[in-house]
Amino acid sequence: MKVRFVIAGITCILALVFITGCAKNEADRVSIQIKGSDTEVNLVQRLAEAFMGKNQEMSIAVTGGGSGVGIAALINRQTDIANSSRAMKDEEIKQAEDKGVDPVAIVFALDGLALITHQNLPIDSLTLGEVAEVFKGEIANWREIGGPDLAVSLYGRQSNSGTYVYFRDNVLKGDYSPQARRMNGSAQIVEAVKTDKAGVGYVGIGYVVDDKGEVISGIKVLNIAKEANLPAVTPLKKENVRSGLYPLTRPLYQYTDGKPKGKLLEFIQFELSQEGQELVTMEGYYPVTAEYMDYNRRLGIIK
Amino acid sequence: MNLVRIKEKAIHFFFFTTGISAVIILLGIFLMLLIRGVQTFKDVPFFDFLLGIAWNPSAYGEPSYGILSMVVSTVMVTLGAIIIAVPLGIGTAGYIAEIASPKKRETLKPVIEILAGIPSVVMGFIGIVLVGPVIAKIFGLTSGLNALNGSILLAVMSLPTIISVSEDAIRAVPKDYNEASYALGASRWTTLIRVTLPACLSGIVASVMLGIGRAIGETMTVLMVTGNTPAMPHSFFDSVKTMTATIAIELGEVPYGTTHYYALFAVGAILFLTSFGVNLVAELVTVKHRRGRA
């Protein structure tokens, strides 16, 4: 009988050691949750992989869902970083503050939001005003702006998308045409426009170029002019976007609850480092301008 | 003796609870939808909600909460699915029940059951890469993401339900009917169309209603393939946004406790009532059918 007790005791002790041992290992692993923008998801995934490659103890999970979803998750304390392709709205900041969350915005890349059409559509440039009229449904046929006699087929995102909100507030300054299709993600817009000879859509620049920086086949990236008397420029050239000459230049944000600390800060510093910014370029987006770097510096994120 | 009795009572109570749990859950879900949904009407007049064409809660200016377009969209997609699925489903059921040799029947039935097991997201995928381009090509459209695409996929998804329920109904027709028909010199075809199917009509109606119930609540597939335009549809070639897709798309990011949040529950409540009504009719028809034969 006694032997049994001894065996049982040893088993218990071993189990205890084993469990605590595991727990200790788990505690050493630092995990970061990142959620939000579909525009940013591939880019941040790539940055996270590079960072995890250097820091074996890190585990970073990047998921999409749209900027609105990321911001909602930050407010509900379900994520460490909210990716967002738009600035937080005042009411969202207020909601966050009501829940004791203090959102801090970091700009880690620039996007030249691209307007894409089917490759065979004989339209190369539009003014920002024309783009707005097209997406508001006021221009319903390509013929009206010098194209073929085809009904315009609009592809946009759903309301949880930061790009949807950015485009509405900065380009349309009004409501989308009810005929605009609401797609799940940027990749789906690209696929749809590829097969639709009257299609036009908007996606982050990272979605229109491949690994070599070439525009993927089947689509065309439109040149956009801010006003009729200004030149129409392409978002495919770095200088057009970084100088702000391309009118749909926008910062890509990451929001954290309070100033980031510890490993979270290290990850963000990595994103803003030269290596991180090179990865940003490789994904098709553009490095942060000096202006935004200064902004990040004033936050105390980088030196 | 007393102990046995207590045990008996306990077991009885246990089975009673499990038995009515489904009812409690059903009522709970309905009440939750109703209580939240009703709060919409503090801000939105009931008839504006029911009969308004524009649904744009995240508008640049004033938000609008009219569900008519999405109700029409849902009805359209479902109706299209049923128009495609019913002849196909009843034809298959007739073939399996009356014509196919036992060997063919044994192969066909499991295949149809597998059809029921295809995940809806896979169906949506097929709709995007296969059905959409084919529709666009056949009808000369620029895009195949429309109501027709949704209808075709929903038809395929509701086929297994329609086939298996109809087949049971056809098989339940007494053999005497067929034999009497053959004895009068009727062909197999005439017998199936004129004798067997009319005899089990209520069973077939029930199968169709269940198929509708299946189609009306489907979310992922329609969300992926119908293009999601909030406009009022005018034909099957227009993109549509169904009630289920609206809830699925918008609930993820809506702040709790807002009119938009409650309006989505109200849409859910209407969807629930619709599919409840459809299933109720199916149930009533089936019961009548059984009683008619007994």
Coordinates of N, CA and C in Angstrom, one line a residue, chain A residues 68-69 72 76 86 89 95 150-151 153-155 158-161 164 168-170 172-184 188 191-192 195-199, chain B residues 56 58-62 128 133 136 140-146 220 223-232 234 237-239 241 249-250 252-256 258 260:
Chain A
G68 N -12.3 49.0 -39.5 CA -13.4 49.2 -38.5 C -13.3 48.1 -37.5
V69 N -13.1 46.8 -38.0 CA -13.0 45.7 -37.1 C -11.8 45.8 -36.1
A72 N -12.6 48.5 -33.5 CA -13.5 48.0 -32.6 C -12.8 47.0 -31.6
N76 N -12.4 47.3 -27.5 CA -12.8 46.3 -26.7 C -11.6 45.5 -26.0
R86 N -7.3 54.3 -42.1 CA -7.9 55.7 -42.0 C -7.6 56.1 -40.5
K89 N -12.2 57.9 -36.1 CA -13.2 59.0 -36.0 C -13.3 59.5 -34.6
Q95 N -15.4 56.8 -27.7 CA -15.8 55.5 -27.2 C -14.6 54.8 -26.5
L150 N -20.2 51.7 -72.5 CA -20.3 50.6 -71.5 C -20.8 51.2 -70.2
A151 N -21.8 50.5 -69.6 CA -22.2 50.9 -68.2 C -21.0 50.7 -67.3
S153 N -19.0 49.7 -64.1 CA -19.3 48.6 -63.2 C -18.4 48.9 -62.0
L154 N -19.0 49.3 -60.8 CA -18.2 49.8 -59.7 C -17.9 48.7 -58.7
Y155 N -16.6 48.7 -58.3 CA -16.2 47.8 -57.2 C -15.6 48.5 -56.0
Q158 N -16.6 47.1 -48.3 CA -17.7 47.2 -47.4 C -17.5 48.2 -46.3
S159 N -18.5 48.6 -45.5 CA -18.4 49.7 -44.6 C -17.4 49.5 -43.5
N160 N -17.0 48.2 -43.2 CA -16.0 48.0 -42.2 C -14.6 48.3 -42.6
S161 N -14.5 48.7 -43.9 CA -13.2 48.9 -44.5 C -12.7 50.4 -44.3
Y164 N -12.8 52.2 -47.6 CA -14.2 52.6 -47.9 C -14.5 54.0 -47.3
R168 N -14.7 57.6 -49.3 CA -16.0 58.3 -49.2 C -15.7 59.8 -48.6
D169 N -14.9 59.9 -47.6 CA -14.8 61.2 -46.9 C -13.8 62.1 -47.7
N170 N -12.9 61.5 -48.4 CA -11.9 62.4 -49.1 C -12.1 62.6 -50.6
L172 N -15.3 61.2 -52.5 CA -16.7 61.4 -52.8 C -17.3 62.6 -52.1
K173 N -16.9 62.7 -50.9 CA -17.6 63.7 -50.0 C -19.1 63.6 -50.2
G174 N -19.6 62.4 -50.2 CA -21.0 62.1 -50.4 C -21.1 60.6 -50.3
D175 N -22.3 60.1 -50.7 CA -22.5 58.7 -50.6 C -22.2 57.9 -51.9
Y176 N -21.8 56.7 -51.7 CA -21.5 55.8 -52.9 C -22.8 55.6 -53.6
S177 N -22.7 55.3 -54.9 CA -23.8 54.9 -55.7 C -24.3 53.6 -55.1
P178 N -25.7 53.5 -55.0 CA -26.2 52.2 -54.5 C -25.9 51.0 -55.4
Q179 N -25.4 51.3 -56.7 CA -25.1 50.3 -57.6 C -23.7 49.7 -57.4
A180 N -22.9 50.4 -56.5 CA -21.5 50.0 -56.3 C -21.5 48.6 -55.6
R181 N -20.7 47.7 -56.1 CA -20.6 46.4 -55.4 C -19.7 46.5 -54.2
R182 N -20.1 45.8 -53.1 CA -19.4 45.9 -51.9 C -18.6 44.6 -51.8
M183 N -17.3 44.6 -52.0 CA -16.6 43.3 -52.0 C -15.9 43.1 -50.7
N184 N -15.6 41.8 -50.4 CA -15.0 41.4 -49.1 C -13.7 42.0 -48.8
Q188 N -10.2 40.7 -53.8 CA -11.4 40.3 -54.5 C -11.7 41.4 -55.5
E191 N -9.4 40.8 -58.5 CA -9.9 39.7 -59.3 C -11.1 40.1 -60.1
A192 N -12.1 40.8 -59.5 CA -13.3 41.1 -60.2 C -13.0 42.1 -61.4
T195 N -11.7 40.6 -64.7 CA -12.6 39.9 -65.6 C -13.7 40.8 -66.1
D196 N -13.8 42.1 -65.6 CA -14.9 42.9 -65.9 C -14.4 44.0 -66.8
K197 N -14.8 44.0 -68.1 CA -14.2 45.0 -69.0 C -14.7 46.4 -68.8
A198 N -15.8 46.6 -68.0 CA -16.2 47.9 -67.6 C -15.9 48.2 -66.2
G199 N -15.1 47.4 -65.6 CA -14.9 47.5 -64.1 C -13.9 48.6 -63.7
Chain B
N56 N -28.6 52.6 -45.8 CA -27.3 53.2 -45.7 C -27.0 53.7 -44.3
S58 N -24.2 53.7 -42.7 CA -22.9 54.4 -42.6 C -22.8 55.5 -43.7
A59 N -23.9 56.3 -43.8 CA -24.0 57.3 -44.8 C -23.0 58.4 -44.5
Y60 N -22.7 59.2 -45.6 CA -21.9 60.4 -45.4 C -22.7 61.4 -44.7
G61 N -24.0 61.5 -45.1 CA -24.9 62.5 -44.4 C -25.8 61.7 -43.4
E62 N -27.1 61.8 -43.7 CA -28.1 61.2 -42.8 C -28.2 59.7 -43.1
I128 N -17.6 32.4 -57.5 CA -16.7 33.5 -58.0 C -15.9 33.1 -59.2
P133 N -18.0 33.9 -64.1 CA -17.5 34.1 -65.5 C -18.4 33.5 -66.6
A136 N -21.4 35.6 -67.1 CA -21.0 36.9 -67.8 C -20.9 36.6 -69.3
G140 N -23.5 38.0 -72.0 CA -22.9 39.2 -72.4 C -22.8 40.3 -71.4
L141 N -22.7 39.9 -70.1 CA -22.6 40.9 -69.1 C -21.1 41.2 -68.8
T142 N -20.9 42.3 -68.1 CA -19.5 42.6 -67.7 C -19.1 41.9 -66.5
S143 N -20.1 41.5 -65.6 CA -19.7 40.8 -64.4 C -20.8 39.8 -64.1
G144 N -20.4 38.7 -63.5 CA -21.3 37.6 -63.2 C -21.7 37.5 -61.7
L145 N -21.3 38.6 -61.0 CA -21.7 38.6 -59.6 C -23.1 39.2 -59.4
N146 N -24.1 38.4 -59.6 CA -25.4 38.9 -59.5 C -26.4 37.9 -58.9
M220 N -23.1 32.8 -46.4 CA -21.8 32.9 -46.9 C -21.8 32.9 -48.4
L223 N -23.3 36.0 -49.9 CA -22.4 37.2 -49.6 C -21.2 37.2 -50.6
M224 N -20.7 36.0 -50.9 CA -19.6 36.0 -51.8 C -19.9 36.3 -53.3
V225 N -21.1 35.8 -53.7 CA -21.3 35.8 -55.2 C -22.3 36.8 -55.7
T226 N -23.1 37.5 -54.8 CA -24.1 38.3 -55.4 C -23.7 39.8 -55.6
G227 N -22.4 40.1 -55.2 CA -21.9 41.5 -55.5 C -22.3 42.5 -54.4
N228 N -23.3 42.2 -53.6 CA -23.7 43.1 -52.5 C -23.8 44.6 -52.9
T229 N -24.8 44.9 -53.8 CA -25.1 46.3 -54.0 C -26.4 46.6 -53.3
P230 N -26.5 47.7 -52.5 CA -27.7 47.9 -51.8 C -28.9 48.5 -52.6
A231 N -28.7 48.6 -53.9 CA -29.7 49.2 -54.7 C -30.9 48.2 -54.9
M232 N -32.1 48.7 -55.2 CA -33.2 47.9 -55.5 C -33.0 47.1 -56.8
H234 N -33.6 45.1 -60.3 CA -34.6 45.2 -61.3 C -34.7 43.9 -62.1
F237 N -30.0 39.9 -63.4 CA -28.6 40.3 -63.8 C -28.1 41.4 -62.9
D238 N -28.9 42.0 -62.0 CA -28.4 43.0 -61.1 C -27.8 42.3 -59.9
S239 N -26.8 43.0 -59.4 CA -26.2 42.6 -58.1 C -27.2 42.9 -57.0
K241 N -28.0 42.6 -52.5 CA -27.4 42.4 -51.2 C -28.6 41.8 -50.3
I249 N -22.1 41.2 -42.9 CA -21.1 42.2 -43.2 C -21.0 43.3 -42.1
E250 N -22.2 43.7 -41.7 CA -22.2 44.9 -40.8 C -22.1 44.7 -39.3
G252 N -20.0 43.0 -37.6 CA -18.7 42.9 -37.1 C -18.2 44.2 -36.6
E253 N -18.6 45.3 -37.2 CA -17.9 46.6 -36.8 C -18.9 47.6 -36.2
V254 N -20.2 47.2 -36.0 CA -21.1 48.2 -35.5 C -20.9 48.4 -34.0
P255 N -20.9 49.6 -33.6 CA -20.8 49.9 -32.1 C -22.1 49.4 -31.4
Y256 N -21.9 48.7 -30.3 CA -23.1 48.2 -29.6 C -24.0 49.4 -29.1
T258 N -26.2 51.1 -30.7 CA -26.6 52.2 -31.6 C -27.8 51.8 -32.4
H260 N -28.0 51.5 -35.5 CA -27.6 50.6 -36.6 C -27.5 49.1 -36.0

